[in-house]
Amino acid sequence: MQIDQDTRVFGLIGYPLAHSLSPFIHNLAFKAMGVNAVYLPFPVKPGRVSSVVNGARALGIRGFNVTIPYKESIIPYLDRVSLEAEACGSVNTVLIEEDRAVGYNTDGRGFMDSLEQEGVKVPRLAIILGAGGAARAIGYQLAVRGSITVFLNRTPERAEKLARDIARITGQESWGKSWDSSCISDFVQDAELLINTTPVGMYPDIDQKPPFVLKNLNSRSVVADIIYNPLNTRLLREAEGLGLKTISGLGMFVNQGVRSWEMFTGREAPRKLMEDRLRGLLLKNET
Ligand code: NAP
């Protein structure tokens, strides 16, 4: 890689950042497409997020991604956020143009892209396990496309609040319940899509799965997990065992990265290359 005075700098802020795969896919795409740019991890220590945007402006950094724990706390330091980021209350991509920092959220659309790539239609009713940032981003995108969303969460108050917010913002029916609630059997029967947005089952706790009884889903339901490490979570393996179609979190991860990369560069990203190389890396790590 040739670094010179024209090299554009992008990156990722979060803390800690030890296992992030974003530098891998962004730099791979720069190299493959001959873009004179570099993508660096910036582990921002707690208490320092207030300096990030001004620091990036001062250094001429053109854009950066944002991950845990700064997706919400970066917002007050931006000049503007997109409608979608505002609805989600979180930002995962910041673009700095002519000193103005604008925040976007590509997570929800990244998930919707992966549904489309898998040939799955927008469901009439979707059950979403979890009520955090990813659940909100995905729930918003499903609701604006007309889905009824049901959030099941360990902390029911959070699910209830999220459902109220989604209904208010989108005008679409939404419910929030405890994930062991006894009054969800009608939703479960009708669900066309179940999505796990909790970290339950993620490496290294790969033998865990959310306490949701998959056998009560109807046979046409699709089961998606947004975890991508491992690629095939215990939830997905059980769903496959029941003959249900499954979708891993790899597609969402690649798609949200593709959307950010295209915003950074204004060019079409080498999506297939990014996905193939990432899958290869994750499979190698699993063996
Ligand atoms: P978050 O805002 O912290 O929300 C986490 C959610 O999971 C909350 O609803 C939380 O429930 C629930 N949860 C956490 N630990 C749990 C446990 N042990 N048992 C039951 N519920 C638990 O996190 P997030 O940003 O939404 O991210 C969630 C997951 O999605 C992470 O694994 C992340 O890596 C993944 N993700 C993947 C992509 C992708 O591109 N594929 C993108 C974004 C996120 P409470 O409300 O009860 O705390």
mmCIF file of C-alpha atoms and ligand atoms in Angstrom:
data_model
loop_
_atom_site.group_PDB
_atom_site.id
_atom_site.type_symbol
_atom_site.label_atom_id
_atom_site.label_comp_id
_atom_site.label_asym_id
_atom_site.label_seq_id
_atom_site.Cartn_x
_atom_site.Cartn_y
_atom_site.Cartn_z
ATOM 1 C CA MET A 1 0.000 0.000 0.000
ATOM 2 C CA GLN A 2 1.319 3.398 -1.029
ATOM 3 C CA ILE A 3 0.604 6.164 1.520
ATOM 4 C CA ASP A 4 1.132 9.713 0.249
ATOM 5 C CA GLN A 5 -0.256 13.219 0.774
ATOM 6 C CA ASP A 6 -3.425 12.308 -1.151
ATOM 7 C CA THR A 7 -4.281 9.238 0.963
ATOM 8 C CA ARG A 8 -7.729 9.699 2.515
ATOM 9 C CA VAL A 9 -8.151 8.491 6.070
ATOM 10 C CA PHE A 10 -11.253 6.688 7.367
ATOM 11 C CA GLY A 11 -11.706 4.608 10.480
ATOM 12 C CA LEU A 12 -13.766 3.082 13.234
ATOM 13 C CA ILE A 13 -14.334 4.462 16.723
ATOM 14 C CA GLY A 14 -15.444 2.279 19.629
ATOM 15 C CA TYR A 15 -14.061 0.702 22.765
ATOM 16 C CA PRO A 16 -12.619 -1.858 22.978
ATOM 17 C CA LEU A 17 -11.950 -2.627 19.315
ATOM 18 C CA ALA A 18 -9.707 -5.667 19.522
ATOM 19 C CA HIS A 19 -11.868 -8.029 17.431
ATOM 20 C CA SER A 20 -13.420 -5.683 14.881
ATOM 21 C CA LEU A 21 -13.412 -6.978 11.301
ATOM 22 C CA SER A 22 -14.317 -3.580 9.768
ATOM 23 C CA PRO A 23 -10.675 -2.574 9.022
ATOM 24 C CA PHE A 24 -10.242 -5.882 7.200
ATOM 25 C CA ILE A 25 -13.184 -5.438 4.803
ATOM 26 C CA HIS A 26 -12.751 -1.702 4.209
ATOM 27 C CA ASN A 27 -9.021 -1.912 3.446
ATOM 28 C CA LEU A 28 -9.575 -5.001 1.284
ATOM 29 C CA ALA A 29 -12.102 -3.026 -0.790
ATOM 30 C CA PHE A 30 -9.812 0.042 -1.086
ATOM 31 C CA LYS A 31 -7.017 -2.164 -2.394
ATOM 32 C CA ALA A 32 -9.236 -4.140 -4.784
ATOM 33 C CA MET A 33 -10.734 -0.950 -6.256
ATOM 34 C CA GLY A 34 -7.469 1.032 -6.353
ATOM 35 C CA VAL A 35 -8.792 3.703 -3.965
ATOM 36 C CA ASN A 36 -6.030 5.752 -2.303
ATOM 37 C CA ALA A 37 -7.417 5.484 1.222
ATOM 38 C CA VAL A 38 -6.789 3.737 4.503
ATOM 39 C CA TYR A 39 -9.174 2.592 7.270
ATOM 40 C CA LEU A 40 -7.840 2.517 10.820
ATOM 41 C CA PRO A 41 -9.208 1.331 14.172
ATOM 42 C CA PHE A 42 -9.441 4.210 16.694
ATOM 43 C CA PRO A 43 -10.087 2.792 20.182
ATOM 44 C CA VAL A 44 -11.516 5.864 21.955
ATOM 45 C CA LYS A 45 -11.135 5.579 25.697
ATOM 46 C CA PRO A 46 -14.196 6.207 27.928
ATOM 47 C CA GLY A 47 -14.810 9.934 28.456
ATOM 48 C CA ARG A 48 -13.101 10.949 25.209
ATOM 49 C CA VAL A 49 -15.972 10.795 22.714
ATOM 50 C CA SER A 50 -16.572 14.554 23.007
ATOM 51 C CA SER A 51 -13.233 15.211 21.251
ATOM 52 C CA VAL A 52 -13.711 12.791 18.355
ATOM 53 C CA VAL A 53 -15.554 14.930 15.796
ATOM 54 C CA ASN A 54 -13.384 18.018 16.253
ATOM 55 C CA GLY A 55 -10.280 15.837 16.262
ATOM 56 C CA ALA A 56 -11.355 14.185 13.005
ATOM 57 C CA ARG A 57 -12.100 17.577 11.424
ATOM 58 C CA ALA A 58 -8.697 18.917 12.496
ATOM 59 C CA LEU A 59 -6.899 15.892 11.054
ATOM 60 C CA GLY A 60 -8.824 15.919 7.770
ATOM 61 C CA ILE A 61 -10.429 12.513 8.406
ATOM 62 C CA ARG A 62 -13.246 12.175 5.842
ATOM 63 C CA GLY A 63 -15.473 9.752 7.679
ATOM 64 C CA PHE A 64 -15.654 7.015 10.254
ATOM 65 C CA ASN A 65 -17.813 4.212 11.525
ATOM 66 C CA VAL A 66 -19.066 4.118 15.084
ATOM 67 C CA THR A 67 -19.550 1.029 17.207
ATOM 68 C CA ILE A 68 -20.293 0.102 20.829
ATOM 69 C CA PRO A 69 -20.375 2.091 23.125
ATOM 70 C CA TYR A 70 -20.563 5.358 21.136
ATOM 71 C CA LYS A 71 -23.460 4.863 18.678
ATOM 72 C CA GLU A 72 -25.752 7.093 20.751
ATOM 73 C CA SER A 73 -23.271 9.304 22.611
ATOM 74 C CA ILE A 74 -21.650 10.624 19.385
ATOM 75 C CA ILE A 75 -24.921 12.295 18.286
ATOM 76 C CA PRO A 76 -24.683 15.588 20.254
ATOM 77 C CA TYR A 77 -21.327 16.305 18.579
ATOM 78 C CA LEU A 78 -22.647 16.024 14.993
ATOM 79 C CA ASP A 79 -24.019 18.879 12.861
ATOM 80 C CA ARG A 80 -26.905 16.763 11.584
ATOM 81 C CA VAL A 81 -28.228 13.206 11.568
ATOM 82 C CA SER A 82 -30.243 11.478 8.839
ATOM 83 C CA LEU A 83 -33.953 10.814 9.408
ATOM 84 C CA GLU A 84 -33.202 7.139 9.837
ATOM 85 C CA ALA A 85 -30.430 7.718 12.383
ATOM 86 C CA GLU A 86 -32.739 10.054 14.248
ATOM 87 C CA ALA A 87 -35.496 7.423 14.323
ATOM 88 C CA CYS A 88 -32.997 4.794 15.511
ATOM 89 C CA GLY A 89 -31.404 7.167 18.011
ATOM 90 C CA SER A 90 -28.025 5.802 16.923
ATOM 91 C CA VAL A 91 -25.348 6.446 14.332
ATOM 92 C CA ASN A 92 -22.899 3.954 12.830
ATOM 93 C CA THR A 93 -21.454 6.093 10.028
ATOM 94 C CA VAL A 94 -20.228 9.700 10.104
ATOM 95 C CA LEU A 95 -19.288 11.638 6.972
ATOM 96 C CA ILE A 96 -17.306 14.865 7.246
ATOM 97 C CA GLU A 97 -17.724 17.145 4.252
ATOM 98 C CA GLU A 98 -16.603 20.766 4.241
ATOM 99 C CA ASP A 99 -16.259 20.558 8.022
ATOM 100 C CA ARG A 100 -19.876 19.460 8.522
ATOM 101 C CA ALA A 101 -20.241 16.123 10.301
ATOM 102 C CA VAL A 102 -23.379 14.175 9.367
ATOM 103 C CA GLY A 103 -24.448 10.914 11.046
ATOM 104 C CA TYR A 104 -26.161 7.978 9.349
ATOM 105 C CA ASN A 105 -27.251 4.491 10.372
ATOM 106 C CA THR A 106 -26.681 1.708 7.822
ATOM 107 C CA ASP A 107 -27.469 -1.256 10.135
ATOM 108 C CA GLY A 108 -31.203 -1.546 9.417
ATOM 109 C CA ARG A 109 -30.842 -1.193 5.662
ATOM 110 C CA GLY A 110 -27.915 -3.623 5.769
ATOM 111 C CA PHE A 111 -30.252 -6.209 7.295
ATOM 112 C CA MET A 112 -32.995 -5.482 4.727
ATOM 113 C CA ASP A 113 -30.439 -5.893 1.911
ATOM 114 C CA SER A 114 -29.572 -9.335 3.268
ATOM 115 C CA LEU A 115 -33.270 -10.369 3.280
ATOM 116 C CA GLU A 116 -33.539 -9.285 -0.343
ATOM 117 C CA GLN A 117 -30.332 -11.114 -1.297
ATOM 118 C CA GLU A 118 -31.783 -14.276 0.268
ATOM 119 C CA GLY A 119 -35.022 -13.855 -1.685
ATOM 120 C CA VAL A 120 -37.082 -13.256 1.486
ATOM 121 C CA LYS A 121 -40.048 -10.894 1.121
ATOM 122 C CA VAL A 122 -40.849 -8.210 3.692
ATOM 123 C CA PRO A 123 -42.809 -10.186 6.318
ATOM 124 C CA ARG A 124 -46.351 -9.319 7.386
ATOM 125 C CA LEU A 125 -45.338 -10.042 10.993
ATOM 126 C CA ALA A 126 -41.800 -10.261 12.410
ATOM 127 C CA ILE A 127 -40.677 -11.309 15.895
ATOM 128 C CA ILE A 128 -37.483 -9.593 17.013
ATOM 129 C CA LEU A 129 -35.595 -11.020 20.006
ATOM 130 C CA GLY A 130 -33.940 -8.107 21.827
ATOM 131 C CA ALA A 131 -34.743 -4.422 22.180
ATOM 132 C CA GLY A 132 -31.342 -2.736 21.851
ATOM 133 C CA GLY A 133 -29.803 -0.625 19.089
ATOM 134 C CA ALA A 134 -29.823 -3.305 16.393
ATOM 135 C CA ALA A 135 -33.426 -4.296 17.183
ATOM 136 C CA ARG A 136 -34.473 -0.652 16.853
ATOM 137 C CA ALA A 137 -32.668 -0.170 13.514
ATOM 138 C CA ILE A 138 -34.128 -3.382 12.033
ATOM 139 C CA GLY A 139 -37.578 -2.843 13.555
ATOM 140 C CA TYR A 140 -37.739 0.648 12.075
ATOM 141 C CA GLN A 141 -36.857 -0.585 8.577
ATOM 142 C CA LEU A 142 -39.393 -3.420 8.764
ATOM 143 C CA ALA A 143 -42.128 -1.109 10.069
ATOM 144 C CA VAL A 144 -41.634 1.549 7.383
ATOM 145 C CA ARG A 145 -42.044 -1.256 4.833
ATOM 146 C CA GLY A 146 -45.355 -2.299 6.443
ATOM 147 C CA SER A 147 -44.421 -5.156 8.829
ATOM 148 C CA ILE A 148 -46.027 -5.606 12.226
ATOM 149 C CA THR A 149 -43.127 -5.943 14.683
ATOM 150 C CA VAL A 150 -43.130 -7.826 17.999
ATOM 151 C CA PHE A 151 -40.136 -7.257 20.276
ATOM 152 C CA LEU A 152 -39.425 -9.930 22.909
ATOM 153 C CA ASN A 153 -36.833 -8.927 25.458
ATOM 154 C CA ARG A 154 -35.274 -10.016 28.749
ATOM 155 C CA THR A 155 -36.225 -6.596 30.137
ATOM 156 C CA PRO A 156 -39.871 -6.200 29.026
ATOM 157 C CA GLU A 157 -40.041 -2.457 29.805
ATOM 158 C CA ARG A 158 -37.394 -1.837 27.131
ATOM 159 C CA ALA A 159 -39.353 -3.866 24.581
ATOM 160 C CA GLU A 160 -42.574 -2.013 25.444
ATOM 161 C CA LYS A 161 -40.868 1.362 25.041
ATOM 162 C CA LEU A 162 -39.290 0.356 21.742
ATOM 163 C CA ALA A 163 -42.650 -0.852 20.400
ATOM 164 C CA ARG A 164 -44.309 2.432 21.433
ATOM 165 C CA ASP A 165 -41.541 4.419 19.705
ATOM 166 C CA ILE A 166 -41.753 2.378 16.489
ATOM 167 C CA ALA A 167 -45.561 2.724 16.414
ATOM 168 C CA ARG A 168 -45.340 6.488 17.000
ATOM 169 C CA ILE A 169 -42.628 7.126 14.412
ATOM 170 C CA THR A 170 -43.913 4.825 11.659
ATOM 171 C CA GLY A 171 -47.648 4.588 12.373
ATOM 172 C CA GLN A 172 -47.314 0.805 12.160
ATOM 173 C CA GLU A 173 -48.557 -1.755 14.729
ATOM 174 C CA SER A 174 -45.815 -2.854 17.135
ATOM 175 C CA TRP A 175 -45.746 -4.852 20.378
ATOM 176 C CA GLY A 176 -43.220 -5.269 23.169
ATOM 177 C CA LYS A 177 -43.244 -8.218 25.590
ATOM 178 C CA SER A 178 -41.111 -10.251 27.920
ATOM 179 C CA TRP A 179 -39.439 -13.054 25.963
ATOM 180 C CA ASP A 180 -40.971 -15.730 28.195
ATOM 181 C CA SER A 181 -44.409 -14.138 27.989
ATOM 182 C CA SER A 182 -47.270 -16.656 27.900
ATOM 183 C CA CYS A 183 -49.479 -14.496 25.649
ATOM 184 C CA ILE A 184 -47.455 -14.547 22.448
ATOM 185 C CA SER A 185 -48.671 -17.797 20.883
ATOM 186 C CA ASP A 186 -50.778 -16.034 18.213
ATOM 187 C CA PHE A 187 -47.804 -13.903 17.193
ATOM 188 C CA VAL A 188 -45.590 -16.987 17.052
ATOM 189 C CA GLN A 189 -48.064 -18.866 14.829
ATOM 190 C CA ASP A 190 -48.307 -15.929 12.402
ATOM 191 C CA ALA A 191 -44.660 -14.852 12.344
ATOM 192 C CA GLU A 192 -43.054 -15.036 8.919
ATOM 193 C CA LEU A 193 -39.655 -13.974 10.245
ATOM 194 C CA LEU A 194 -37.842 -14.401 13.574
ATOM 195 C CA ILE A 195 -34.678 -12.353 14.130
ATOM 196 C CA ASN A 196 -32.240 -12.716 17.011
ATOM 197 C CA THR A 197 -30.662 -9.331 17.760
ATOM 198 C CA THR A 198 -29.280 -10.302 21.192
ATOM 199 C CA PRO A 199 -25.653 -11.385 21.636
ATOM 200 C CA VAL A 200 -26.806 -14.752 23.052
ATOM 201 C CA GLY A 201 -24.926 -17.486 21.148
ATOM 202 C CA MET A 202 -22.041 -15.258 20.086
ATOM 203 C CA TYR A 203 -18.427 -16.454 20.368
ATOM 204 C CA PRO A 204 -17.175 -17.645 22.887
ATOM 205 C CA ASP A 205 -20.614 -18.666 24.285
ATOM 206 C CA ILE A 206 -21.506 -20.600 21.164
ATOM 207 C CA ASP A 207 -23.522 -23.298 22.971
ATOM 208 C CA GLN A 208 -26.120 -20.774 24.132
ATOM 209 C CA LYS A 209 -29.312 -19.777 22.366
ATOM 210 C CA PRO A 210 -32.129 -17.367 23.207
ATOM 211 C CA PRO A 211 -34.916 -19.131 25.167
ATOM 212 C CA PHE A 212 -37.383 -19.105 22.305
ATOM 213 C CA VAL A 213 -39.210 -22.317 21.328
ATOM 214 C CA LEU A 214 -38.652 -22.588 17.579
ATOM 215 C CA LYS A 215 -40.927 -25.590 17.069
ATOM 216 C CA ASN A 216 -43.992 -23.389 17.620
ATOM 217 C CA LEU A 217 -43.181 -21.333 14.510
ATOM 218 C CA ASN A 218 -45.062 -22.200 11.344
ATOM 219 C CA SER A 219 -43.166 -24.164 8.687
ATOM 220 C CA ARG A 220 -42.860 -21.158 6.334
ATOM 221 C CA SER A 221 -41.069 -18.988 8.913
ATOM 222 C CA VAL A 222 -37.555 -17.748 8.226
ATOM 223 C CA VAL A 223 -35.076 -17.558 11.139
ATOM 224 C CA ALA A 224 -32.327 -14.910 11.028
ATOM 225 C CA ASP A 225 -29.507 -14.275 13.480
ATOM 226 C CA ILE A 226 -27.505 -11.044 13.247
ATOM 227 C CA ILE A 227 -24.570 -12.699 15.030
ATOM 228 C CA TYR A 228 -21.862 -13.536 12.458
ATOM 229 C CA ASN A 229 -19.294 -15.140 14.762
ATOM 230 C CA PRO A 230 -19.993 -18.040 14.604
ATOM 231 C CA LEU A 231 -21.609 -18.010 11.164
ATOM 232 C CA ASN A 232 -23.923 -20.847 12.131
ATOM 233 C CA THR A 233 -25.234 -20.144 15.620
ATOM 234 C CA ARG A 234 -26.984 -22.730 17.746
ATOM 235 C CA LEU A 235 -30.303 -20.965 17.038
ATOM 236 C CA LEU A 236 -29.756 -21.311 13.279
ATOM 237 C CA ARG A 237 -28.664 -24.944 13.572
ATOM 238 C CA GLU A 238 -31.829 -25.776 15.493
ATOM 239 C CA ALA A 239 -33.957 -23.921 12.940
ATOM 240 C CA GLU A 240 -32.292 -25.825 10.096
ATOM 241 C CA GLY A 241 -33.008 -29.053 11.974
ATOM 242 C CA LEU A 242 -36.711 -28.128 11.873
ATOM 243 C CA GLY A 243 -36.503 -27.543 8.124
ATOM 244 C CA LEU A 244 -36.772 -23.740 8.390
ATOM 245 C CA LYS A 245 -34.902 -21.355 6.102
ATOM 246 C CA THR A 246 -32.103 -19.517 7.936
ATOM 247 C CA ILE A 247 -30.069 -16.343 7.383
ATOM 248 C CA SER A 248 -26.778 -15.641 9.195
ATOM 249 C CA GLY A 249 -25.530 -12.214 10.338
ATOM 250 C CA LEU A 250 -22.706 -12.182 7.778
ATOM 251 C CA GLY A 251 -24.861 -10.586 5.075
ATOM 252 C CA MET A 252 -25.983 -7.765 7.367
ATOM 253 C CA PHE A 253 -22.419 -7.101 8.490
ATOM 254 C CA VAL A 254 -21.123 -6.981 4.911
ATOM 255 C CA ASN A 255 -24.066 -4.871 3.696
ATOM 256 C CA GLN A 256 -23.827 -2.235 6.401
ATOM 257 C CA GLY A 257 -20.090 -2.028 5.611
ATOM 258 C CA VAL A 258 -20.775 -1.824 1.870
ATOM 259 C CA ARG A 259 -23.209 1.042 2.422
ATOM 260 C CA SER A 260 -20.657 2.917 4.571
ATOM 261 C CA TRP A 261 -17.823 2.247 2.097
ATOM 262 C CA GLU A 262 -19.925 3.574 -0.779
ATOM 263 C CA MET A 263 -20.761 6.715 1.224
ATOM 264 C CA PHE A 264 -17.064 7.214 2.015
ATOM 265 C CA THR A 265 -15.848 6.745 -1.568
ATOM 266 C CA GLY A 266 -18.834 7.562 -3.814
ATOM 267 C CA ARG A 267 -18.062 4.304 -5.676
ATOM 268 C CA GLU A 268 -19.638 0.878 -5.916
ATOM 269 C CA ALA A 269 -18.091 -1.522 -3.403
ATOM 270 C CA PRO A 270 -16.800 -4.998 -4.379
ATOM 271 C CA ARG A 271 -19.511 -6.619 -2.276
ATOM 272 C CA LYS A 272 -18.969 -10.237 -3.303
ATOM 273 C CA LEU A 273 -15.233 -10.055 -2.673
ATOM 274 C CA MET A 274 -15.838 -8.525 0.765
ATOM 275 C CA GLU A 275 -18.341 -11.240 1.688
ATOM 276 C CA ASP A 276 -16.255 -14.138 0.337
ATOM 277 C CA ARG A 277 -13.081 -13.030 2.120
ATOM 278 C CA LEU A 278 -14.897 -12.386 5.379
ATOM 279 C CA ARG A 279 -16.626 -15.773 5.234
ATOM 280 C CA GLY A 280 -13.244 -17.417 4.601
ATOM 281 C CA LEU A 281 -11.729 -15.628 7.585
ATOM 282 C CA LEU A 282 -14.605 -16.538 9.905
ATOM 283 C CA LEU A 283 -14.609 -20.184 8.806
ATOM 284 C CA LYS A 284 -10.837 -20.368 9.370
ATOM 285 C CA ASN A 285 -11.298 -18.950 12.889
ATOM 286 C CA GLU A 286 -13.997 -21.550 13.607
ATOM 287 C CA THR A 287 -11.729 -24.513 12.818
HETATM 288 P P1 NAP B 1 -27.482 -3.580 22.656
HETATM 289 O O1 NAP B 1 -28.029 -2.265 22.239
HETATM 290 O O2 NAP B 1 -26.596 -3.670 23.837
HETATM 291 O O3 NAP B 1 -28.764 -4.560 22.899
HETATM 292 C C1 NAP B 1 -28.578 -5.878 23.324
HETATM 293 C C2 NAP B 1 -29.938 -6.574 23.479
HETATM 294 O O4 NAP B 1 -29.681 -7.943 23.787
HETATM 295 C C3 NAP B 1 -30.794 -6.022 24.610
HETATM 296 O O5 NAP B 1 -32.148 -6.153 24.245
HETATM 297 C C4 NAP B 1 -30.449 -6.946 25.777
HETATM 298 O O6 NAP B 1 -31.514 -7.134 26.689
HETATM 299 C C5 NAP B 1 -30.246 -8.260 25.064
HETATM 300 N N1 NAP B 1 -29.297 -9.104 25.786
HETATM 301 C C6 NAP B 1 -27.971 -8.864 25.997
HETATM 302 N N2 NAP B 1 -27.428 -9.884 26.688
HETATM 303 C C7 NAP B 1 -28.420 -10.764 26.955
HETATM 304 C C8 NAP B 1 -28.491 -12.001 27.642
HETATM 305 N N3 NAP B 1 -27.402 -12.575 28.186
HETATM 306 N N4 NAP B 1 -29.669 -12.624 27.708
HETATM 307 C C9 NAP B 1 -30.764 -12.061 27.158
HETATM 308 N N5 NAP B 1 -30.781 -10.892 26.487
HETATM 309 C C10 NAP B 1 -29.617 -10.255 26.383
HETATM 310 O O7 NAP B 1 -26.671 -4.280 21.464
HETATM 311 P P2 NAP B 1 -26.899 -4.104 19.880
HETATM 312 O O8 NAP B 1 -26.076 -2.990 19.379
HETATM 313 O O9 NAP B 1 -28.360 -4.129 19.597
HETATM 314 O O10 NAP B 1 -26.195 -5.436 19.337
HETATM 315 C C11 NAP B 1 -26.737 -6.686 19.648
HETATM 316 C C12 NAP B 1 -26.016 -7.805 18.881
HETATM 317 O O11 NAP B 1 -26.119 -7.607 17.485
HETATM 318 C C13 NAP B 1 -24.517 -7.901 19.189
HETATM 319 O O12 NAP B 1 -24.199 -9.273 19.264
HETATM 320 C C14 NAP B 1 -23.873 -7.292 17.962
HETATM 321 O O13 NAP B 1 -22.586 -7.840 17.712
HETATM 322 C C15 NAP B 1 -24.853 -7.708 16.882
HETATM 323 N N6 NAP B 1 -24.836 -6.797 15.722
HETATM 324 C C16 NAP B 1 -24.579 -7.338 14.496
HETATM 325 C C17 NAP B 1 -24.573 -6.521 13.387
HETATM 326 C C18 NAP B 1 -24.272 -7.098 12.032
HETATM 327 O O14 NAP B 1 -23.903 -6.328 11.149
HETATM 328 N N7 NAP B 1 -24.452 -8.401 11.795
HETATM 329 C C19 NAP B 1 -24.831 -5.138 13.513
HETATM 330 C C20 NAP B 1 -25.118 -4.623 14.795
HETATM 331 C C21 NAP B 1 -25.116 -5.459 15.896
HETATM 332 P P3 NAP B 1 -31.796 -6.121 27.909
HETATM 333 O O15 NAP B 1 -32.580 -4.983 27.321
HETATM 334 O O16 NAP B 1 -32.580 -6.948 28.866
HETATM 335 O O17 NAP B 1 -30.451 -5.707 28.441
#
